[in-house]
JSON list of C-alpha atoms in Angstrom, two decimals:
[
{"chain": "A", "resi": 1, "resn": "MET", "atom": "CA", "xyz": [9.30, 62.59, 33.29]},
{"chain": "A", "resi": 2, "resn": "LYS", "atom": "CA", "xyz": [9.46, 58.91, 32.63]},
{"chain": "A", "resi": 3, "resn": "ASN", "atom": "CA", "xyz": [12.55, 57.15, 33.74]},
{"chain": "A", "resi": 4, "resn": "LYS", "atom": "CA", "xyz": [14.89, 56.74, 30.78]},
{"chain": "A", "resi": 5, "resn": "SER", "atom": "CA", "xyz": [15.14, 52.99, 31.29]},
{"chain": "A", "resi": 6, "resn": "ILE", "atom": "CA", "xyz": [11.34, 52.69, 31.16]},
{"chain": "A", "resi": 7, "resn": "GLU", "atom": "CA", "xyz": [11.27, 54.61, 27.88]},
{"chain": "A", "resi": 8, "resn": "VAL", "atom": "CA", "xyz": [13.90, 52.29, 26.42]},
{"chain": "A", "resi": 9, "resn": "PHE", "atom": "CA", "xyz": [11.93, 49.25, 27.60]},
{"chain": "A", "resi": 10, "resn": "GLU", "atom": "CA", "xyz": [8.71, 50.55, 26.01]},
{"chain": "A", "resi": 11, "resn": "THR", "atom": "CA", "xyz": [10.53, 51.25, 22.75]},
{"chain": "A", "resi": 12, "resn": "ILE", "atom": "CA", "xyz": [11.92, 47.70, 22.70]},
{"chain": "A", "resi": 13, "resn": "MET", "atom": "CA", "xyz": [8.51, 46.18, 23.46]},
{"chain": "A", "resi": 14, "resn": "LEU", "atom": "CA", "xyz": [6.87, 48.21, 20.68]},
{"chain": "A", "resi": 15, "resn": "SER", "atom": "CA", "xyz": [9.49, 46.92, 18.24]},
{"chain": "A", "resi": 16, "resn": "VAL", "atom": "CA", "xyz": [9.02, 43.36, 19.45]},
{"chain": "A", "resi": 17, "resn": "MET", "atom": "CA", "xyz": [5.24, 43.57, 19.09]},
{"chain": "A", "resi": 18, "resn": "LYS", "atom": "CA", "xyz": [5.60, 45.03, 15.62]},
{"chain": "A", "resi": 19, "resn": "TYR", "atom": "CA", "xyz": [7.82, 42.21, 14.43]},
{"chain": "A", "resi": 20, "resn": "PHE", "atom": "CA", "xyz": [5.81, 39.61, 16.35]},
{"chain": "A", "resi": 21, "resn": "LYS", "atom": "CA", "xyz": [2.74, 40.52, 14.30]},
{"chain": "A", "resi": 22, "resn": "TRP", "atom": "CA", "xyz": [4.71, 39.97, 11.12]},
{"chain": "A", "resi": 23, "resn": "VAL", "atom": "CA", "xyz": [5.99, 36.62, 12.42]},
{"chain": "A", "resi": 24, "resn": "VAL", "atom": "CA", "xyz": [2.46, 35.50, 13.25]},
{"chain": "A", "resi": 25, "resn": "ALA", "atom": "CA", "xyz": [1.17, 36.67, 9.87]},
{"chain": "A", "resi": 26, "resn": "GLY", "atom": "CA", "xyz": [4.02, 34.88, 8.09]},
{"chain": "A", "resi": 27, "resn": "SER", "atom": "CA", "xyz": [3.39, 31.69, 10.07]},
{"chain": "A", "resi": 28, "resn": "VAL", "atom": "CA", "xyz": [-0.30, 31.74, 9.16]},
{"chain": "A", "resi": 29, "resn": "ILE", "atom": "CA", "xyz": [0.51, 32.23, 5.47]},
{"chain": "A", "resi": 30, "resn": "LEU", "atom": "CA", "xyz": [3.08, 29.42, 5.59]},
{"chain": "A", "resi": 31, "resn": "LEU", "atom": "CA", "xyz": [0.57, 27.17, 7.33]},
{"chain": "A", "resi": 32, "resn": "VAL", "atom": "CA", "xyz": [-2.01, 27.85, 4.62]},
{"chain": "A", "resi": 33, "resn": "LEU", "atom": "CA", "xyz": [0.50, 27.17, 1.86]},
{"chain": "A", "resi": 34, "resn": "THR", "atom": "CA", "xyz": [1.60, 23.86, 3.37]},
{"chain": "A", "resi": 35, "resn": "GLY", "atom": "CA", "xyz": [-2.03, 22.74, 3.36]},
{"chain": "A", "resi": 36, "resn": "ILE", "atom": "CA", "xyz": [-2.31, 23.06, -0.41]},
{"chain": "A", "resi": 37, "resn": "TYR", "atom": "CA", "xyz": [-1.75, 19.76, -2.21]},
{"chain": "A", "resi": 38, "resn": "LYS", "atom": "CA", "xyz": [-2.03, 18.56, -5.79]},
{"chain": "A", "resi": 39, "resn": "VAL", "atom": "CA", "xyz": [-3.80, 15.43, -6.99]},
{"chain": "A", "resi": 40, "resn": "ASP", "atom": "CA", "xyz": [-2.40, 14.19, -10.31]},
{"chain": "A", "resi": 41, "resn": "SER", "atom": "CA", "xyz": [-4.49, 13.03, -13.25]},
{"chain": "A", "resi": 42, "resn": "ASN", "atom": "CA", "xyz": [-3.90, 9.31, -12.57]},
{"chain": "A", "resi": 43, "resn": "GLU", "atom": "CA", "xyz": [-4.96, 9.45, -8.93]},
{"chain": "A", "resi": 44, "resn": "VAL", "atom": "CA", "xyz": [-7.51, 10.65, -6.42]},
{"chain": "A", "resi": 45, "resn": "ALA", "atom": "CA", "xyz": [-7.08, 11.47, -2.75]},
{"chain": "A", "resi": 46, "resn": "VAL", "atom": "CA", "xyz": [-8.93, 10.98, 0.52]},
{"chain": "A", "resi": 47, "resn": "VAL", "atom": "CA", "xyz": [-8.36, 12.88, 3.76]},
{"chain": "A", "resi": 48, "resn": "LEU", "atom": "CA", "xyz": [-8.25, 11.43, 7.27]},
{"chain": "A", "resi": 49, "resn": "ARG", "atom": "CA", "xyz": [-8.83, 13.93, 10.07]},
{"chain": "A", "resi": 50, "resn": "PHE", "atom": "CA", "xyz": [-7.50, 12.60, 13.36]},
{"chain": "A", "resi": 51, "resn": "GLY", "atom": "CA", "xyz": [-7.67, 9.15, 11.72]},
{"chain": "A", "resi": 52, "resn": "LYS", "atom": "CA", "xyz": [-11.30, 9.44, 10.59]},
{"chain": "A", "resi": 53, "resn": "LEU", "atom": "CA", "xyz": [-12.47, 9.83, 7.01]},
{"chain": "A", "resi": 54, "resn": "VAL", "atom": "CA", "xyz": [-13.49, 13.36, 6.04]},
{"chain": "A", "resi": 55, "resn": "GLY", "atom": "CA", "xyz": [-16.86, 13.60, 4.26]},
{"chain": "A", "resi": 56, "resn": "THR", "atom": "CA", "xyz": [-20.14, 11.74, 4.39]},
{"chain": "A", "resi": 57, "resn": "THR", "atom": "CA", "xyz": [-20.72, 11.13, 0.66]},
{"chain": "A", "resi": 58, "resn": "ALA", "atom": "CA", "xyz": [-18.43, 9.79, -2.07]},
{"chain": "A", "resi": 59, "resn": "GLU", "atom": "CA", "xyz": [-18.27, 13.27, -3.63]},
{"chain": "A", "resi": 60, "resn": "GLU", "atom": "CA", "xyz": [-17.03, 14.75, -0.35]},
{"chain": "A", "resi": 61, "resn": "GLN", "atom": "CA", "xyz": [-14.65, 11.88, 0.46]},
{"chain": "A", "resi": 62, "resn": "ILE", "atom": "CA", "xyz": [-12.89, 11.54, -2.91]},
{"chain": "A", "resi": 63, "resn": "LYS", "atom": "CA", "xyz": [-10.73, 14.45, -4.04]},
{"chain": "A", "resi": 64, "resn": "THR", "atom": "CA", "xyz": [-10.45, 14.50, -7.83]},
{"chain": "A", "resi": 65, "resn": "PRO", "atom": "CA", "xyz": [-7.37, 15.68, -9.80]},
{"chain": "A", "resi": 66, "resn": "GLY", "atom": "CA", "xyz": [-6.45, 19.31, -9.15]},
{"chain": "A", "resi": 67, "resn": "LEU", "atom": "CA", "xyz": [-5.45, 21.55, -6.22]},
{"chain": "A", "resi": 68, "resn": "HIS", "atom": "CA", "xyz": [-7.00, 21.03, -2.80]},
{"chain": "A", "resi": 69, "resn": "PHE", "atom": "CA", "xyz": [-6.50, 22.24, 0.76]},
{"chain": "A", "resi": 70, "resn": "ALA", "atom": "CA", "xyz": [-6.03, 20.25, 3.97]},
{"chain": "A", "resi": 71, "resn": "LEU", "atom": "CA", "xyz": [-5.25, 21.16, 7.55]},
{"chain": "A", "resi": 72, "resn": "PRO", "atom": "CA", "xyz": [-1.71, 20.63, 8.94]},
{"chain": "A", "resi": 73, "resn": "TYR", "atom": "CA", "xyz": [-0.41, 17.04, 8.98]},
{"chain": "A", "resi": 74, "resn": "ILE", "atom": "CA", "xyz": [-0.93, 16.60, 12.72]},
{"chain": "A", "resi": 75, "resn": "ILE", "atom": "CA", "xyz": [-4.66, 17.05, 12.02]},
{"chain": "A", "resi": 76, "resn": "ASP", "atom": "CA", "xyz": [-5.20, 15.88, 8.43]},
{"chain": "A", "resi": 77, "resn": "GLU", "atom": "CA", "xyz": [-3.52, 13.03, 6.59]},
{"chain": "A", "resi": 78, "resn": "VAL", "atom": "CA", "xyz": [-3.82, 13.15, 2.80]},
{"chain": "A", "resi": 79, "resn": "ILE", "atom": "CA", "xyz": [-3.72, 9.73, 1.16]},
{"chain": "A", "resi": 80, "resn": "LYS", "atom": "CA", "xyz": [-3.23, 9.72, -2.61]},
{"chain": "A", "resi": 81, "resn": "VAL", "atom": "CA", "xyz": [-4.57, 6.65, -4.39]},
{"chain": "A", "resi": 82, "resn": "PRO", "atom": "CA", "xyz": [-3.28, 5.72, -7.90]},
{"chain": "A", "resi": 83, "resn": "VAL", "atom": "CA", "xyz": [-6.63, 4.59, -9.35]},
{"chain": "A", "resi": 84, "resn": "GLU", "atom": "CA", "xyz": [-5.37, 4.47, -12.95]},
{"chain": "A", "resi": 85, "resn": "THR", "atom": "CA", "xyz": [-2.18, 2.54, -12.22]},
{"chain": "A", "resi": 86, "resn": "VAL", "atom": "CA", "xyz": [-1.80, -1.24, -12.36]},
{"chain": "A", "resi": 87, "resn": "GLN", "atom": "CA", "xyz": [0.22, -2.17, -9.28]},
{"chain": "A", "resi": 88, "resn": "GLU", "atom": "CA", "xyz": [2.30, -5.29, -8.71]},
{"chain": "A", "resi": 89, "resn": "ILE", "atom": "CA", "xyz": [3.12, -7.45, -5.71]},
{"chain": "A", "resi": 90, "resn": "THR", "atom": "CA", "xyz": [5.60, -10.31, -5.84]},
{"chain": "A", "resi": 91, "resn": "VAL", "atom": "CA", "xyz": [4.59, -13.24, -3.64]},
{"chain": "A", "resi": 92, "resn": "GLU", "atom": "CA", "xyz": [7.41, -15.54, -2.50]},
{"chain": "A", "resi": 93, "resn": "SER", "atom": "CA", "xyz": [5.70, -17.32, 0.41]},
{"chain": "A", "resi": 94, "resn": "HIS", "atom": "CA", "xyz": [6.53, -20.68, -1.22]},
{"chain": "A", "resi": 95, "resn": "TYR", "atom": "CA", "xyz": [9.80, -19.77, -2.92]},
{"chain": "A", "resi": 96, "resn": "SER", "atom": "CA", "xyz": [13.45, -19.19, -2.05]},
{"chain": "A", "resi": 97, "resn": "GLU", "atom": "CA", "xyz": [15.92, -17.18, -4.08]},
{"chain": "A", "resi": 98, "resn": "ASP", "atom": "CA", "xyz": [18.53, -19.95, -4.08]},
{"chain": "A", "resi": 99, "resn": "THR", "atom": "CA", "xyz": [15.82, -22.43, -5.24]},
{"chain": "A", "resi": 100, "resn": "THR", "atom": "CA", "xyz": [16.51, -24.75, -2.33]},
{"chain": "A", "resi": 101, "resn": "ILE", "atom": "CA", "xyz": [14.15, -25.93, 0.40]},
{"chain": "A", "resi": 102, "resn": "ASN", "atom": "CA", "xyz": [14.21, -23.18, 3.00]},
{"chain": "A", "resi": 103, "resn": "ARG", "atom": "CA", "xyz": [13.47, -24.30, 6.53]},
{"chain": "A", "resi": 104, "resn": "ASN", "atom": "CA", "xyz": [12.81, -20.72, 7.67]},
{"chain": "A", "resi": 105, "resn": "ILE", "atom": "CA", "xyz": [9.16, -20.26, 6.68]},
{"chain": "A", "resi": 106, "resn": "LYS", "atom": "CA", "xyz": [9.43, -16.48, 7.10]},
{"chain": "A", "resi": 107, "resn": "THR", "atom": "CA", "xyz": [11.89, -16.22, 4.20]},
{"chain": "A", "resi": 108, "resn": "GLY", "atom": "CA", "xyz": [10.32, -18.75, 1.86]},
{"chain": "A", "resi": 109, "resn": "GLY", "atom": "CA", "xyz": [8.94, -22.26, 1.82]},
{"chain": "A", "resi": 110, "resn": "TYR", "atom": "CA", "xyz": [7.57, -24.82, -0.61]},
{"chain": "A", "resi": 111, "resn": "VAL", "atom": "CA", "xyz": [4.34, -26.59, -1.54]},
{"chain": "A", "resi": 112, "resn": "ILE", "atom": "CA", "xyz": [3.64, -30.32, -1.62]},
{"chain": "A", "resi": 113, "resn": "THR", "atom": "CA", "xyz": [1.74, -31.46, -4.71]},
{"chain": "A", "resi": 114, "resn": "GLY", "atom": "CA", "xyz": [-1.08, -34.02, -4.80]},
{"chain": "A", "resi": 115, "resn": "ASP", "atom": "CA", "xyz": [1.37, -36.80, -5.64]},
{"chain": "A", "resi": 116, "resn": "SER", "atom": "CA", "xyz": [3.77, -35.85, -2.79]},
{"chain": "A", "resi": 117, "resn": "ASN", "atom": "CA", "xyz": [6.33, -33.93, -4.79]},
{"chain": "A", "resi": 118, "resn": "LEU", "atom": "CA", "xyz": [7.84, -30.61, -3.74]},
{"chain": "A", "resi": 119, "resn": "VAL", "atom": "CA", "xyz": [7.63, -27.41, -5.81]},
{"chain": "A", "resi": 120, "resn": "LEU", "atom": "CA", "xyz": [8.74, -23.84, -5.35]},
{"chain": "A", "resi": 121, "resn": "ILE", "atom": "CA", "xyz": [6.30, -21.19, -6.57]},
{"chain": "A", "resi": 122, "resn": "ARG", "atom": "CA", "xyz": [6.80, -17.47, -7.06]},
{"chain": "A", "resi": 123, "resn": "SER", "atom": "CA", "xyz": [3.94, -15.36, -8.40]},
{"chain": "A", "resi": 124, "resn": "VAL", "atom": "CA", "xyz": [3.33, -11.76, -9.45]},
{"chain": "A", "resi": 125, "resn": "VAL", "atom": "CA", "xyz": [-0.05, -10.27, -8.58]},
{"chain": "A", "resi": 126, "resn": "LYS", "atom": "CA", "xyz": [-1.32, -7.31, -10.60]},
{"chain": "A", "resi": 127, "resn": "TYR", "atom": "CA", "xyz": [-4.22, -5.23, -9.31]},
{"chain": "A", "resi": 128, "resn": "LYS", "atom": "CA", "xyz": [-6.07, -1.93, -9.69]},
{"chain": "A", "resi": 129, "resn": "VAL", "atom": "CA", "xyz": [-7.96, 0.11, -7.12]},
{"chain": "A", "resi": 130, "resn": "SER", "atom": "CA", "xyz": [-11.73, -0.22, -7.49]},
{"chain": "A", "resi": 131, "resn": "ASP", "atom": "CA", "xyz": [-12.77, 1.73, -4.39]},
{"chain": "A", "resi": 132, "resn": "PRO", "atom": "CA", "xyz": [-10.28, 4.44, -3.33]},
{"chain": "A", "resi": 133, "resn": "VAL", "atom": "CA", "xyz": [-11.98, 5.07, 0.02]},
{"chain": "A", "resi": 134, "resn": "LYS", "atom": "CA", "xyz": [-11.82, 1.43, 1.13]},
{"chain": "A", "resi": 135, "resn": "TYR", "atom": "CA", "xyz": [-8.32, 1.05, -0.32]},
{"chain": "A", "resi": 136, "resn": "ALA", "atom": "CA", "xyz": [-7.06, 4.11, 1.56]},
{"chain": "A", "resi": 137, "resn": "LEU", "atom": "CA", "xyz": [-8.07, 2.56, 4.87]},
{"chain": "A", "resi": 138, "resn": "TYR", "atom": "CA", "xyz": [-6.04, -0.58, 4.02]},
{"chain": "A", "resi": 139, "resn": "ILE", "atom": "CA", "xyz": [-3.18, 1.10, 2.17]},
{"chain": "A", "resi": 140, "resn": "ASN", "atom": "CA", "xyz": [-0.47, 0.34, 4.75]},
{"chain": "A", "resi": 141, "resn": "GLU", "atom": "CA", "xyz": [-1.43, -3.34, 4.98]},
{"chain": "A", "resi": 142, "resn": "ILE", "atom": "CA", "xyz": [-2.49, -4.11, 1.40]},
{"chain": "A", "resi": 143, "resn": "ASN", "atom": "CA", "xyz": [0.77, -5.84, 0.38]},
{"chain": "A", "resi": 144, "resn": "GLU", "atom": "CA", "xyz": [0.71, -8.03, 3.46]},
{"chain": "A", "resi": 145, "resn": "ILE", "atom": "CA", "xyz": [-2.98, -8.87, 2.96]},
{"chain": "A", "resi": 146, "resn": "VAL", "atom": "CA", "xyz": [-2.59, -9.82, -0.72]},
{"chain": "A", "resi": 147, "resn": "THR", "atom": "CA", "xyz": [0.57, -11.83, -0.02]},
{"chain": "A", "resi": 148, "resn": "GLY", "atom": "CA", "xyz": [-1.14, -13.71, 2.77]},
{"chain": "A", "resi": 149, "resn": "VAL", "atom": "CA", "xyz": [-4.26, -14.50, 0.73]},
{"chain": "A", "resi": 150, "resn": "VAL", "atom": "CA", "xyz": [-2.35, -15.62, -2.37]},
{"chain": "A", "resi": 151, "resn": "GLY", "atom": "CA", "xyz": [0.04, -17.71, -0.31]},
{"chain": "A", "resi": 152, "resn": "GLY", "atom": "CA", "xyz": [-2.81, -19.34, 1.58]},
{"chain": "A", "resi": 153, "resn": "GLU", "atom": "CA", "xyz": [-4.88, -20.08, -1.53]},
{"chain": "A", "resi": 154, "resn": "THR", "atom": "CA", "xyz": [-1.90, -21.54, -3.39]},
{"chain": "A", "resi": 155, "resn": "ILE", "atom": "CA", "xyz": [-1.59, -24.49, -0.99]},
{"chain": "A", "resi": 156, "resn": "PRO", "atom": "CA", "xyz": [-5.01, -26.20, -1.41]},
{"chain": "A", "resi": 157, "resn": "LEU", "atom": "CA", "xyz": [-4.91, -25.73, -5.19]},
{"chain": "A", "resi": 158, "resn": "VAL", "atom": "CA", "xyz": [-1.44, -27.26, -5.61]},
{"chain": "A", "resi": 159, "resn": "THR", "atom": "CA", "xyz": [-2.06, -30.11, -3.17]},
{"chain": "A", "resi": 160, "resn": "SER", "atom": "CA", "xyz": [-4.98, -31.24, -5.34]},
{"chain": "A", "resi": 161, "resn": "MET", "atom": "CA", "xyz": [-2.82, -31.53, -8.48]},
{"chain": "A", "resi": 162, "resn": "PRO", "atom": "CA", "xyz": [-0.02, -33.87, -9.64]},
{"chain": "A", "resi": 163, "resn": "VAL", "atom": "CA", "xyz": [3.38, -32.30, -10.06]},
{"chain": "A", "resi": 164, "resn": "ASP", "atom": "CA", "xyz": [3.41, -32.65, -13.88]},
{"chain": "A", "resi": 165, "resn": "SER", "atom": "CA", "xyz": [0.21, -30.62, -14.12]},
{"chain": "A", "resi": 166, "resn": "VAL", "atom": "CA", "xyz": [1.54, -27.92, -11.79]},
{"chain": "A", "resi": 167, "resn": "LEU", "atom": "CA", "xyz": [4.77, -27.56, -13.75]},
{"chain": "A", "resi": 168, "resn": "THR", "atom": "CA", "xyz": [3.35, -27.80, -17.27]},
{"chain": "A", "resi": 169, "resn": "THR", "atom": "CA", "xyz": [-0.15, -28.47, -18.61]},
{"chain": "A", "resi": 170, "resn": "GLU", "atom": "CA", "xyz": [-2.28, -26.93, -15.84]},
{"chain": "A", "resi": 171, "resn": "LYS", "atom": "CA", "xyz": [-0.05, -24.00, -14.93]},
{"chain": "A", "resi": 172, "resn": "THR", "atom": "CA", "xyz": [-2.31, -21.41, -16.61]},
{"chain": "A", "resi": 173, "resn": "ASN", "atom": "CA", "xyz": [-5.44, -22.98, -15.16]},
{"chain": "A", "resi": 174, "resn": "LEU", "atom": "CA", "xyz": [-3.82, -22.94, -11.72]},
{"chain": "A", "resi": 175, "resn": "ALA", "atom": "CA", "xyz": [-3.09, -19.21, -12.04]},
{"chain": "A", "resi": 176, "resn": "ASN", "atom": "CA", "xyz": [-6.68, -18.48, -13.11]},
{"chain": "A", "resi": 177, "resn": "LYS", "atom": "CA", "xyz": [-8.16, -20.44, -10.19]},
{"chain": "A", "resi": 178, "resn": "LEU", "atom": "CA", "xyz": [-5.77, -18.70, -7.83]},
{"chain": "A", "resi": 179, "resn": "ARG", "atom": "CA", "xyz": [-6.87, -15.30, -9.12]},
{"chain": "A", "resi": 180, "resn": "GLY", "atom": "CA", "xyz": [-10.55, -16.18, -8.70]},
{"chain": "A", "resi": 181, "resn": "ASN", "atom": "CA", "xyz": [-10.12, -17.52, -5.17]},
{"chain": "A", "resi": 182, "resn": "THR", "atom": "CA", "xyz": [-7.99, -14.55, -4.15]},
{"chain": "A", "resi": 183, "resn": "GLN", "atom": "CA", "xyz": [-10.50, -12.04, -5.50]},
{"chain": "A", "resi": 184, "resn": "GLN", "atom": "CA", "xyz": [-13.35, -13.72, -3.64]},
{"chain": "A", "resi": 185, "resn": "ILE", "atom": "CA", "xyz": [-11.54, -13.40, -0.31]},
{"chain": "A", "resi": 186, "resn": "LEU", "atom": "CA", "xyz": [-10.45, -9.81, -0.97]},
{"chain": "A", "resi": 187, "resn": "ASN", "atom": "CA", "xyz": [-14.08, -8.94, -1.76]},
{"chain": "A", "resi": 188, "resn": "GLU", "atom": "CA", "xyz": [-15.08, -10.34, 1.61]},
{"chain": "A", "resi": 189, "resn": "LEU", "atom": "CA", "xyz": [-12.35, -8.28, 3.28]},
{"chain": "A", "resi": 190, "resn": "ASP", "atom": "CA", "xyz": [-13.63, -5.18, 1.42]},
{"chain": "A", "resi": 191, "resn": "CYS", "atom": "CA", "xyz": [-10.14, -3.99, 0.44]},
{"chain": "A", "resi": 192, "resn": "GLY", "atom": "CA", "xyz": [-11.27, -1.99, -2.58]},
{"chain": "A", "resi": 193, "resn": "ILE", "atom": "CA", "xyz": [-9.03, -3.68, -5.17]},
{"chain": "A", "resi": 194, "resn": "ILE", "atom": "CA", "xyz": [-9.54, -5.86, -8.25]},
{"chain": "A", "resi": 195, "resn": "ILE", "atom": "CA", "xyz": [-6.96, -8.51, -9.18]},
{"chain": "A", "resi": 196, "resn": "THR", "atom": "CA", "xyz": [-6.34, -8.08, -12.91]},
{"chain": "A", "resi": 197, "resn": "ASN", "atom": "CA", "xyz": [-3.88, -10.96, -13.24]},
{"chain": "A", "resi": 198, "resn": "ILE", "atom": "CA", "xyz": [-1.77, -13.48, -11.35]},
{"chain": "A", "resi": 199, "resn": "GLU", "atom": "CA", "xyz": [1.27, -14.79, -13.18]},
{"chain": "A", "resi": 200, "resn": "LEU", "atom": "CA", "xyz": [3.19, -17.80, -11.91]},
{"chain": "A", "resi": 201, "resn": "THR", "atom": "CA", "xyz": [6.65, -16.53, -12.84]},
{"chain": "A", "resi": 202, "resn": "ASN", "atom": "CA", "xyz": [8.55, -19.46, -11.31]},
{"chain": "A", "resi": 203, "resn": "VAL", "atom": "CA", "xyz": [7.18, -22.96, -10.75]},
{"chain": "A", "resi": 204, "resn": "ILE", "atom": "CA", "xyz": [10.10, -25.36, -10.30]},
{"chain": "A", "resi": 205, "resn": "PRO", "atom": "CA", "xyz": [11.22, -28.34, -8.24]},
{"chain": "A", "resi": 206, "resn": "PRO", "atom": "CA", "xyz": [13.80, -27.42, -5.56]},
{"chain": "A", "resi": 207, "resn": "ASN", "atom": "CA", "xyz": [17.47, -28.13, -6.27]},
{"chain": "A", "resi": 208, "resn": "GLU", "atom": "CA", "xyz": [17.46, -31.01, -3.81]},
{"chain": "A", "resi": 209, "resn": "THR", "atom": "CA", "xyz": [14.91, -32.94, -5.89]},
{"chain": "A", "resi": 210, "resn": "LYS", "atom": "CA", "xyz": [15.57, -31.62, -9.40]},
{"chain": "A", "resi": 211, "resn": "ASP", "atom": "CA", "xyz": [17.91, -34.44, -10.47]},
{"chain": "A", "resi": 212, "resn": "ALA", "atom": "CA", "xyz": [15.52, -37.12, -9.25]},
{"chain": "A", "resi": 213, "resn": "PHE", "atom": "CA", "xyz": [12.61, -35.36, -10.94]},
{"chain": "A", "resi": 214, "resn": "ASP", "atom": "CA", "xyz": [14.49, -35.07, -14.25]},
{"chain": "A", "resi": 215, "resn": "ALA", "atom": "CA", "xyz": [15.47, -38.74, -14.06]}
]
């Protein structure tokens, strides 16, 4: 006869194996369910597998609205792209909230006009996604890229104009030129976005020079 302790051990192991199978089955089902994701009607999605784009054609790369499946997050990264949404970025590279000349360029600066006056400029950039695959690859840096391009293109445009034109008569023309120049550079960078509008929401002399300018 088998030793009683061996029989007890075998009984325990059989119970463990029985429940282990259920745990494995439950884990597999849970894993499958976590891989299901929904793409809303105003967006599409692309999938990166170990950081590389999944699919060789646009039809394979772009997931249209509906339910889809991806592997666990450590393998697949699902990036949803709002292709139907107009997005906004506020650019304050040449502006400070207290409307004074800020010596810390990281938190705001100013621009010198063609006639050697100082102005503070804050703009709002509106854009839509034109190529979701290209945009998805830039998605974490897009705000920084747009801010840098708009800030950089603002300087040569403003330095070629007198202050009166910047503040009044040529403000709209300045915004249009800025949008055109920005779009050209973004096209070269292949970011997958179209600038729909750039609005100069604040174009003012700094507090330090406002009284002299008004006079």
